[in-house]
mmCIF file of C-alpha atoms in Angstrom:
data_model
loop_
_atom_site.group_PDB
_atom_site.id
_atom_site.type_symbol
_atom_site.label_atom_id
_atom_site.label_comp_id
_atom_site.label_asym_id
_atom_site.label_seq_id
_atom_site.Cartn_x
_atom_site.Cartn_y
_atom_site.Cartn_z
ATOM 1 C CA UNK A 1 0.000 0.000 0.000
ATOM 2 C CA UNK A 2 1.679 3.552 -1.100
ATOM 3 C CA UNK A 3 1.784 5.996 1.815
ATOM 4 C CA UNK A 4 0.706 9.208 1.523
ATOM 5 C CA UNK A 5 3.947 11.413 2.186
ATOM 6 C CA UNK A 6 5.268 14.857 1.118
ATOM 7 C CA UNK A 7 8.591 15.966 0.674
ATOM 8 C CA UNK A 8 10.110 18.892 0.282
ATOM 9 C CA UNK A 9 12.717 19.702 -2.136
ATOM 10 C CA UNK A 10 15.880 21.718 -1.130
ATOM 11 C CA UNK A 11 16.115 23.361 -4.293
ATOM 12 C CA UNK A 12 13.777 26.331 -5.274
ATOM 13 C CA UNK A 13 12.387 26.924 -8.376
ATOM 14 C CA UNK A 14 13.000 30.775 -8.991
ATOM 15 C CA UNK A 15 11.567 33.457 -10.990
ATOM 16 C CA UNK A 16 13.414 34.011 -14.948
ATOM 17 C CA UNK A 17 14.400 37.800 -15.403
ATOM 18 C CA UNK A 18 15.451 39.228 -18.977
ATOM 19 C CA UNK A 19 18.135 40.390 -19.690
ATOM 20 C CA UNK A 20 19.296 44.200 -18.813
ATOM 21 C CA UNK A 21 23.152 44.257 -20.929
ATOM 22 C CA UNK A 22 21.408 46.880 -23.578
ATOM 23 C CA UNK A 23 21.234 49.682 -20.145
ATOM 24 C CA UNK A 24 25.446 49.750 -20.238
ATOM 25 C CA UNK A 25 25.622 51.079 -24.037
ATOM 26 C CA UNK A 26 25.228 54.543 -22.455
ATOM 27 C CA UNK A 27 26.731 57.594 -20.761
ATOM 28 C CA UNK A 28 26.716 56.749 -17.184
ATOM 29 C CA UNK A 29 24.952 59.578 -14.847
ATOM 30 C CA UNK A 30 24.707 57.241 -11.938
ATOM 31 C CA UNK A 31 26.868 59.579 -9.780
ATOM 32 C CA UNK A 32 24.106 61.966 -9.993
ATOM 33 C CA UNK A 33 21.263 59.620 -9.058
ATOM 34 C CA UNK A 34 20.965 61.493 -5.346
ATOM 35 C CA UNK A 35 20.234 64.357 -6.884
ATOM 36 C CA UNK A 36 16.510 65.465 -8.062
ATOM 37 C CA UNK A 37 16.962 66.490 -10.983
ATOM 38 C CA UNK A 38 20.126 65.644 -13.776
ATOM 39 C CA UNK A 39 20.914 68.492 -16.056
ATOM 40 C CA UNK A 40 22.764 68.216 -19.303
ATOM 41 C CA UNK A 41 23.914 71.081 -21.559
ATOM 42 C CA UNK A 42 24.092 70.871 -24.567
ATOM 43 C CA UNK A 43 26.216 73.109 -27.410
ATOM 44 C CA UNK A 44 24.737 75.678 -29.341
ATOM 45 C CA UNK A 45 25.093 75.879 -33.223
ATOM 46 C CA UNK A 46 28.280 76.314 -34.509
ATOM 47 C CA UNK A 47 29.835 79.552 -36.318
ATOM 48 C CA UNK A 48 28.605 80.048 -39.716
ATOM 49 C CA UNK A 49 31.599 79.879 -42.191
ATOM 50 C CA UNK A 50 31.500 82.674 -45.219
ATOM 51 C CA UNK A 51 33.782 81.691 -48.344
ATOM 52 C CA UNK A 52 35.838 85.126 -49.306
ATOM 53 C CA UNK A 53 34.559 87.394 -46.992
ATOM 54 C CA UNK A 54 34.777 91.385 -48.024
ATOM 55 C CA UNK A 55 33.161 92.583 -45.400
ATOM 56 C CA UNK A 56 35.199 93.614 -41.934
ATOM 57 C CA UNK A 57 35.222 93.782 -39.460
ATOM 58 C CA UNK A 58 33.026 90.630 -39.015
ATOM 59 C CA UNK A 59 29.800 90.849 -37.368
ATOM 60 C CA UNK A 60 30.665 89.040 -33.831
ATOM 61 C CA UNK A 61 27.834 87.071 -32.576
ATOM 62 C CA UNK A 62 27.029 84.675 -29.076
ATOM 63 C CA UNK A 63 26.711 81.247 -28.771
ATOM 64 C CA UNK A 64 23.524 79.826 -26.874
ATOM 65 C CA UNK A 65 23.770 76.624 -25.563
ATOM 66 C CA UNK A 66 20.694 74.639 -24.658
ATOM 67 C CA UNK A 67 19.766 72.610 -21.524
ATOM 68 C CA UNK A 68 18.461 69.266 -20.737
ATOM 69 C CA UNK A 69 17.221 67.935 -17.824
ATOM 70 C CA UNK A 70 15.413 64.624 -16.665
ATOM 71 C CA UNK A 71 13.827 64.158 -12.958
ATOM 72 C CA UNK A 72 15.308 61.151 -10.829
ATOM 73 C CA UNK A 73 12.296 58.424 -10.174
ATOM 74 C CA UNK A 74 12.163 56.229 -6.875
ATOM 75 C CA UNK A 75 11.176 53.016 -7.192
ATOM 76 C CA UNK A 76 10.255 50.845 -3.952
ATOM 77 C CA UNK A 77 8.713 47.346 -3.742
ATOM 78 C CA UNK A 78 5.552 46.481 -1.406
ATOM 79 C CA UNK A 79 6.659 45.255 1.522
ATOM 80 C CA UNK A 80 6.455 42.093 1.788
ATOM 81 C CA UNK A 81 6.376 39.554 5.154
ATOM 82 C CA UNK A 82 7.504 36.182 5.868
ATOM 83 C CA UNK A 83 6.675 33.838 8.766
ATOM 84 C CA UNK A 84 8.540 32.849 11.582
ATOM 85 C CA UNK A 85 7.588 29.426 11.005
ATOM 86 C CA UNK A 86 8.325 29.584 7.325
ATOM 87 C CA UNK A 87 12.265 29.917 8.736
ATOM 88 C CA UNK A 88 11.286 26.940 10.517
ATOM 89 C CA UNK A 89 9.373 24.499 8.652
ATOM 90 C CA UNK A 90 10.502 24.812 4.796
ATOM 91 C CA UNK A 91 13.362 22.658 3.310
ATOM 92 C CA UNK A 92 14.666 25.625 1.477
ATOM 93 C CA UNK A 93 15.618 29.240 2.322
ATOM 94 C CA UNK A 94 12.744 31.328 1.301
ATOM 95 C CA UNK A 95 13.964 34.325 2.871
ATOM 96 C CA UNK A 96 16.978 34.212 0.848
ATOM 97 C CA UNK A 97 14.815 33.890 -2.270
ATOM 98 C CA UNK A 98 12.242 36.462 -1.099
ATOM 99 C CA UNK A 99 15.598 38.922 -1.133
ATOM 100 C CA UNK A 100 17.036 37.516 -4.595
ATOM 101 C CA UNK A 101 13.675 37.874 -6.294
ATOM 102 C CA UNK A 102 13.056 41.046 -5.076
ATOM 103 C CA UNK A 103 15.944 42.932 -5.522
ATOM 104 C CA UNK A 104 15.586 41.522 -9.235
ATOM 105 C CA UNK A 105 12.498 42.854 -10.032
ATOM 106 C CA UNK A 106 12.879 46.008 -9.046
ATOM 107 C CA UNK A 107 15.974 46.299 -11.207
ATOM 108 C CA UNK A 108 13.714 44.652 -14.090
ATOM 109 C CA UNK A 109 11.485 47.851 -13.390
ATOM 110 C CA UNK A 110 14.191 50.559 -13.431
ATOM 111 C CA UNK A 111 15.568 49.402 -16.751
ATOM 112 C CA UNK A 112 11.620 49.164 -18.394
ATOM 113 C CA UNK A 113 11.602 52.650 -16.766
ATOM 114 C CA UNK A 114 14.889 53.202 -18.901
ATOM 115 C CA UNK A 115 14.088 52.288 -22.058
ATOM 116 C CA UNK A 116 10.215 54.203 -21.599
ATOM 117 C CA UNK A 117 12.838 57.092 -20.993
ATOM 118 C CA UNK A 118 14.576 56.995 -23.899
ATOM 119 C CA UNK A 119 11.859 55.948 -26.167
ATOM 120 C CA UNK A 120 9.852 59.148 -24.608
ATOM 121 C CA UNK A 121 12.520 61.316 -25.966
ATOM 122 C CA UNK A 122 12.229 60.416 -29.410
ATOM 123 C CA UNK A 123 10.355 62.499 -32.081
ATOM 124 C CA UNK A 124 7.472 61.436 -34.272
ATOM 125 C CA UNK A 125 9.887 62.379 -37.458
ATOM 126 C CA UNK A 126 12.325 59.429 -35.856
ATOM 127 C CA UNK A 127 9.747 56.549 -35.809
ATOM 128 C CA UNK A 128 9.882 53.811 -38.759
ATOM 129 C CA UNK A 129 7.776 51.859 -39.560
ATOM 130 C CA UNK A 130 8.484 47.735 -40.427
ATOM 131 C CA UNK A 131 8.189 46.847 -44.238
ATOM 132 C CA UNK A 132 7.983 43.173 -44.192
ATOM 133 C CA UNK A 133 5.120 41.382 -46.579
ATOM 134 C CA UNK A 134 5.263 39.033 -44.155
ATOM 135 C CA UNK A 135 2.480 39.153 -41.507
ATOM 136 C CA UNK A 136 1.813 38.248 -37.729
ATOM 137 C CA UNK A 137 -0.175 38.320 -35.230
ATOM 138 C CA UNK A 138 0.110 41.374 -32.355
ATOM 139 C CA UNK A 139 2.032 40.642 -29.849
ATOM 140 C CA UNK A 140 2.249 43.190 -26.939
ATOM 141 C CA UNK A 141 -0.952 42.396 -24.852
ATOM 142 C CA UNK A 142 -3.909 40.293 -25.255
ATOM 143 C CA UNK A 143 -5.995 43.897 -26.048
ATOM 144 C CA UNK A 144 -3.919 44.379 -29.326
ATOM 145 C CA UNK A 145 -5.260 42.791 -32.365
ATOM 146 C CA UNK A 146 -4.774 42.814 -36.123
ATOM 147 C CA UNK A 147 -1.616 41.586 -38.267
ATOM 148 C CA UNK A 148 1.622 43.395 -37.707
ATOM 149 C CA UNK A 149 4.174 43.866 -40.116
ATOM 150 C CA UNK A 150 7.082 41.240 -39.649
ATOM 151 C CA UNK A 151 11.023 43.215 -39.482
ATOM 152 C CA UNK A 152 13.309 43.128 -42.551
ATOM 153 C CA UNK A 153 16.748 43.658 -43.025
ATOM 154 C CA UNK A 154 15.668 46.197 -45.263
ATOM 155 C CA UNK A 155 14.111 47.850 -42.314
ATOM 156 C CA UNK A 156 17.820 48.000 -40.559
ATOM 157 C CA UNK A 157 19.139 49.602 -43.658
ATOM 158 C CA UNK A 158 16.834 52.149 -43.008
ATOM 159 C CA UNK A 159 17.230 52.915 -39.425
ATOM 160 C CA UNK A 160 21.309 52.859 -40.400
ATOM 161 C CA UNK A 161 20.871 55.560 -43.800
ATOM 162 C CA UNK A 162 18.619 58.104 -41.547
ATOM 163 C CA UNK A 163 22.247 57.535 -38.784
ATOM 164 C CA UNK A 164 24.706 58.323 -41.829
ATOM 165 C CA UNK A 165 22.105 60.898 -42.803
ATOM 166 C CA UNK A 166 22.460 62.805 -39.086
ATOM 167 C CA UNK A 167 26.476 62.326 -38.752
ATOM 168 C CA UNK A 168 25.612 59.696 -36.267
ATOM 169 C CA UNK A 169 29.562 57.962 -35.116
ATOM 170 C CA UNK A 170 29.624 54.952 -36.782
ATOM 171 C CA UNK A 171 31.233 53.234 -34.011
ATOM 172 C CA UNK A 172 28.133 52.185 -30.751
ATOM 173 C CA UNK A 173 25.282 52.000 -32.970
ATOM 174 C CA UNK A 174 22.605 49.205 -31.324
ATOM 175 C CA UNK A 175 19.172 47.930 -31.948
ATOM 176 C CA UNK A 176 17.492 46.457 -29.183
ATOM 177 C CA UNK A 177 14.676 44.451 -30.195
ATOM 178 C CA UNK A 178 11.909 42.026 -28.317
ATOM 179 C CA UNK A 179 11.703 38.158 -28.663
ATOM 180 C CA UNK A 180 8.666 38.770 -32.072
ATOM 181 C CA UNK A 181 11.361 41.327 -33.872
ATOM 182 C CA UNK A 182 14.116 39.166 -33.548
ATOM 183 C CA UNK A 183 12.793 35.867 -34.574
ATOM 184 C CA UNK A 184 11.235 37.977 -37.578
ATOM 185 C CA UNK A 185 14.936 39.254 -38.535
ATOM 186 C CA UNK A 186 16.171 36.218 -38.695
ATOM 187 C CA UNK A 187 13.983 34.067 -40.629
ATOM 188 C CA UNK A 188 13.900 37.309 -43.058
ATOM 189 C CA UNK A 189 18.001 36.773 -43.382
ATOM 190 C CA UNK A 190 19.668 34.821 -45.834
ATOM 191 C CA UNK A 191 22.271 31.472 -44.859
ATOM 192 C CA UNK A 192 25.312 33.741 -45.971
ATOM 193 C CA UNK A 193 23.558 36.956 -44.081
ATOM 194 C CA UNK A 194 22.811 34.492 -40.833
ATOM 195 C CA UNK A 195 26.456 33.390 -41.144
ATOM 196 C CA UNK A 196 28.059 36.442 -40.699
ATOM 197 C CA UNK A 197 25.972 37.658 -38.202
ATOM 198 C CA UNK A 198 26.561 34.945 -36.035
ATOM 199 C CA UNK A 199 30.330 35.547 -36.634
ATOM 200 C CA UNK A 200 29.916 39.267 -35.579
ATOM 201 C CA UNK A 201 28.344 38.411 -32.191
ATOM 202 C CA UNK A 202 29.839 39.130 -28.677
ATOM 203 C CA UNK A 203 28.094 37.489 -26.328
ATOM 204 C CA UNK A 204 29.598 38.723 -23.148
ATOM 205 C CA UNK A 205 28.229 42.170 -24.042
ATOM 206 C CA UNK A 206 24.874 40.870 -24.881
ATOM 207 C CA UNK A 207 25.538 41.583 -28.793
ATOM 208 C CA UNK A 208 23.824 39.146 -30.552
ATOM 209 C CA UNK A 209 25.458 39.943 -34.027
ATOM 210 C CA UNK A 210 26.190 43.269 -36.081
ATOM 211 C CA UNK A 211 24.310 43.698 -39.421
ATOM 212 C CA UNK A 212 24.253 46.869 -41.372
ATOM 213 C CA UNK A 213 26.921 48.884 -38.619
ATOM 214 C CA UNK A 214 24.122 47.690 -35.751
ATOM 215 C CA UNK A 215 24.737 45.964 -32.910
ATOM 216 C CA UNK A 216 21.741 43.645 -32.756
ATOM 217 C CA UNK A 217 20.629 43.261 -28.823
ATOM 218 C CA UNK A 218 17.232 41.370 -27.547
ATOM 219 C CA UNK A 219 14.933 41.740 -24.574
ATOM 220 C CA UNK A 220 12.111 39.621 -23.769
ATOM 221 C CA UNK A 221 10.027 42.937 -24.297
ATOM 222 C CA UNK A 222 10.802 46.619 -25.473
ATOM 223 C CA UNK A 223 8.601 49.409 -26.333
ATOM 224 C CA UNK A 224 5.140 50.117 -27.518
ATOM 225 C CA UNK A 225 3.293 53.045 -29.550
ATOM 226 C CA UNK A 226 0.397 53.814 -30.682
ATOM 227 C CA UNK A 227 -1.076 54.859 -33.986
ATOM 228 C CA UNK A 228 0.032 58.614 -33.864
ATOM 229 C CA UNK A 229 3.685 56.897 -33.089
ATOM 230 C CA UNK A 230 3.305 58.517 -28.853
ATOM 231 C CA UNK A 231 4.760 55.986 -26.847
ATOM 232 C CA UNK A 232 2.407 54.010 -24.779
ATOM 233 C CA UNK A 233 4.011 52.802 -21.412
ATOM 234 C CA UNK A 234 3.748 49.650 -20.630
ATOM 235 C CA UNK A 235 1.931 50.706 -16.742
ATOM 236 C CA UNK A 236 -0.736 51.869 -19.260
ATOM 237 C CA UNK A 237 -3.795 50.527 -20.737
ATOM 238 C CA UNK A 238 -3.462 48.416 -23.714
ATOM 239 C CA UNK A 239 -5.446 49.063 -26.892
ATOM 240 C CA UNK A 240 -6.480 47.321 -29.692
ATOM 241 C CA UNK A 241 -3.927 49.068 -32.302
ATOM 242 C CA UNK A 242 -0.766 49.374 -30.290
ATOM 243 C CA UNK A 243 2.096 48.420 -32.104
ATOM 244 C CA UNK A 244 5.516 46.628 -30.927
ATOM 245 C CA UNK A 245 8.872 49.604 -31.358
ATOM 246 C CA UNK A 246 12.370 48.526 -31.042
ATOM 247 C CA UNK A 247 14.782 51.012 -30.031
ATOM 248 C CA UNK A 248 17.627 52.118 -32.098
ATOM 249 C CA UNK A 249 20.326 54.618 -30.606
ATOM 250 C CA UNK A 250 23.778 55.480 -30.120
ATOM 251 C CA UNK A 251 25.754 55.490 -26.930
ATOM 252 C CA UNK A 252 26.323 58.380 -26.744
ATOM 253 C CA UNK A 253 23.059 60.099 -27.419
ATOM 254 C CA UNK A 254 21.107 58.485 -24.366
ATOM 255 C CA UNK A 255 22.339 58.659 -20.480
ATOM 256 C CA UNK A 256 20.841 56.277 -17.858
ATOM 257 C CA UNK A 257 21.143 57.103 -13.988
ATOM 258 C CA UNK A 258 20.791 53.440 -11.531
ATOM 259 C CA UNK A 259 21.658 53.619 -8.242
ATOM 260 C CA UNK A 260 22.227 50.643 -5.455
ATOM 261 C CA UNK A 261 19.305 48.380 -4.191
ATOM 262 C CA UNK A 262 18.557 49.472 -0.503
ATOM 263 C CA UNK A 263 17.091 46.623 1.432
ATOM 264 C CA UNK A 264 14.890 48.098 4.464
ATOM 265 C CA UNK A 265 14.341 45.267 7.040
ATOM 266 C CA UNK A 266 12.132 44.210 10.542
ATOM 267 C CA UNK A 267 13.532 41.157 11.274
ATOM 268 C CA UNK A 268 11.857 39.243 14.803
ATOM 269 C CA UNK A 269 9.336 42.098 14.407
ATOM 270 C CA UNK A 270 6.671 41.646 17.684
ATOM 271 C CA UNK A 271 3.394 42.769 15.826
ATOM 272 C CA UNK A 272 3.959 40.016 12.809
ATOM 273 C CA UNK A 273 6.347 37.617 14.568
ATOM 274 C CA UNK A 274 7.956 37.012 11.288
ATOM 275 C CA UNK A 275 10.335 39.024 9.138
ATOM 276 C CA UNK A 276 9.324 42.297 6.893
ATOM 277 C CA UNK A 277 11.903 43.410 3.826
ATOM 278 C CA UNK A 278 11.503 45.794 1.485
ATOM 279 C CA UNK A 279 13.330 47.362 -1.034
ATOM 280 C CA UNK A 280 14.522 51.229 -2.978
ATOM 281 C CA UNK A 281 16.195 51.924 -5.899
ATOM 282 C CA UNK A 282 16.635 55.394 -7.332
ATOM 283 C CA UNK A 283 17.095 55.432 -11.335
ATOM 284 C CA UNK A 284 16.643 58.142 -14.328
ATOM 285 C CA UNK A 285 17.915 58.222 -17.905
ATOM 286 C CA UNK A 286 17.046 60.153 -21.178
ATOM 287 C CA UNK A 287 18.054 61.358 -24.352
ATOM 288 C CA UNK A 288 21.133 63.510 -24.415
ATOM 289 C CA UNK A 289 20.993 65.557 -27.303
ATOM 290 C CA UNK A 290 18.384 68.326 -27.929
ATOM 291 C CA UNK A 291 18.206 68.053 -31.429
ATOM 292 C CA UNK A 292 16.978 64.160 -30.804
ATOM 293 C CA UNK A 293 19.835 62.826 -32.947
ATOM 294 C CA UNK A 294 20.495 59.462 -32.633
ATOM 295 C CA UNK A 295 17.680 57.586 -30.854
ATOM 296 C CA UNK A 296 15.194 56.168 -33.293
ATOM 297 C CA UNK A 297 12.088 53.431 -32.757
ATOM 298 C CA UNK A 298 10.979 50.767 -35.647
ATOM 299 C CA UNK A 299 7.607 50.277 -35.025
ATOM 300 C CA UNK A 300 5.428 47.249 -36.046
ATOM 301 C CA UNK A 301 3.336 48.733 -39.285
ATOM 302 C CA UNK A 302 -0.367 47.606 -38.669
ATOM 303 C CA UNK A 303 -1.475 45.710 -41.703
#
């Protein structure tokens, strides 16, 4: 006769987290993330150059430089309570994984605020729109429906002409796209284009392969706009005609700001006899330049 008996496992079966690499392509502000408010100036147009000039003196004029500023955001998780006799009773150490998980979701959250933050910054004019004859179904949230445009390489040569077309450095381009985008790109490439962009890859930076002078990154999930091309945030309400953006930039036209995890604690606490953590993190970010140069989003075309 079987007997009816539990047992517990040592080993915990955690939470999955995507991955974050894309946030270090980026001027580092994080020795400003005490402060309120980050301000970045930025240079006025140049001189204007005359060819043969007859007239002098020269007219003498002033520079005026231009300003930028983003607000710091803090981010704090609820707090959240364990048992005494969940130290006592359970195989495995769940206050250990309580900690673990919740430190990495809240840096999950500050680098979704991130990219929101960049992707906020960019103009209407520096949206694109996918070209692919292919179609799919929408992918951001059960509320969107209709077919979406698949990616194309094409679409990359796009997004790296309007970069040559701006005087965008060659060198630290990326494209950051979600799990739909990517799969798309590659089944649009070629055996010979697939080979060398596997060869291009660097993997400890989270570079998945170069194609077109982009550094081709991934993220379980990116951005999302809406018709007019606003970004929609992904704390928002979905709608039916939101469409899927990667984010295209250069690292030196976007800044990010993350400070350290604080971990607040009531350990032995008398009114809960258990434990109570919770946790802070202060973070910011935007786009650097004020003429929006370099920072571009390929949207999903609806079809």
């Amino acid at each position: 006769m079987a007997l009816n008996i539990s047992i517990w496992q040592t080993t915990l079966v955690e939470n999955f987290y995507p991955d974050n690499s894309f946030a270090a392509k980026s001027v580092d502000d994080s020795t400003f993330v005490h402060a309120h408010k980050v301000i970045i100036p930025n240079a006025g147009a140049p001189s204007k150059v005359q060819k043969n000039r007859t007239v002098k003196p020269a007219s003498v004029n002033q520079r005026t430089d231009n300003d930028l500023e983003y607000d710091i955001d803090e981010l704090t998780t609820d707090p959240i309570y364990i048992p005494n006799i969940d130290t006592v009773e359970l195989s495995y150490d769940k206050r250990t994984s309580v900690i673990s998980n919740d430190r990495a979701q809240l840096q999950d959250e500050a680098h979704l605020n991130l990219l929101e933050r960049w992707g906020k910054g960019v103009p209407a004019s520096n949206v694109l729109l996918t070209t692919g004859t292919t179609e799919r179904d929408a992918h951001t949230s059960e509320t969107a429906t209709g077919k979406r445009k698949c990616i194309t390489k094409a679409d990359l040569l796009k997004i790296m002409t309007r970069m040559d077309a701006d005087n965008v450095p060659e060198e630290g381009r990326y494209l950051l796209l979600d799990a739909y985008m990517y799969a798309d790109l590659l089944a649009d490439l070629s055996e010979s284009d697939k080979w060398m962009f596997q060869n291009s890859a660097n993997m400890q930076t989270g570079v998945l392969g170069n194609l077109y002078g982009l550094n081709i990154m991934k993220r379980s999930k990116v951005l999302r706009v809406k018709n007019d091309k606003m970004l929609l945030p992904w704390g928002e309400d979905a709608v039916a005609g939101e469409l899927a953006a990667a984010l295209a930039w250069h690292e030196k036209s976007v800044s990010r700001a993350l400070g350290e995890v604080k971990m607040f604690d009531s350990t032995n606490n008398p009114l809960y006899y258990g434990d109570i953590y919770s946790f802070l993190l202060r973070t910011g970010g935007s786009v650097r330049r004020y003429d929006k140069k370099g920072v571009y989003l390929l949207a999903e075309a609806a079809k």
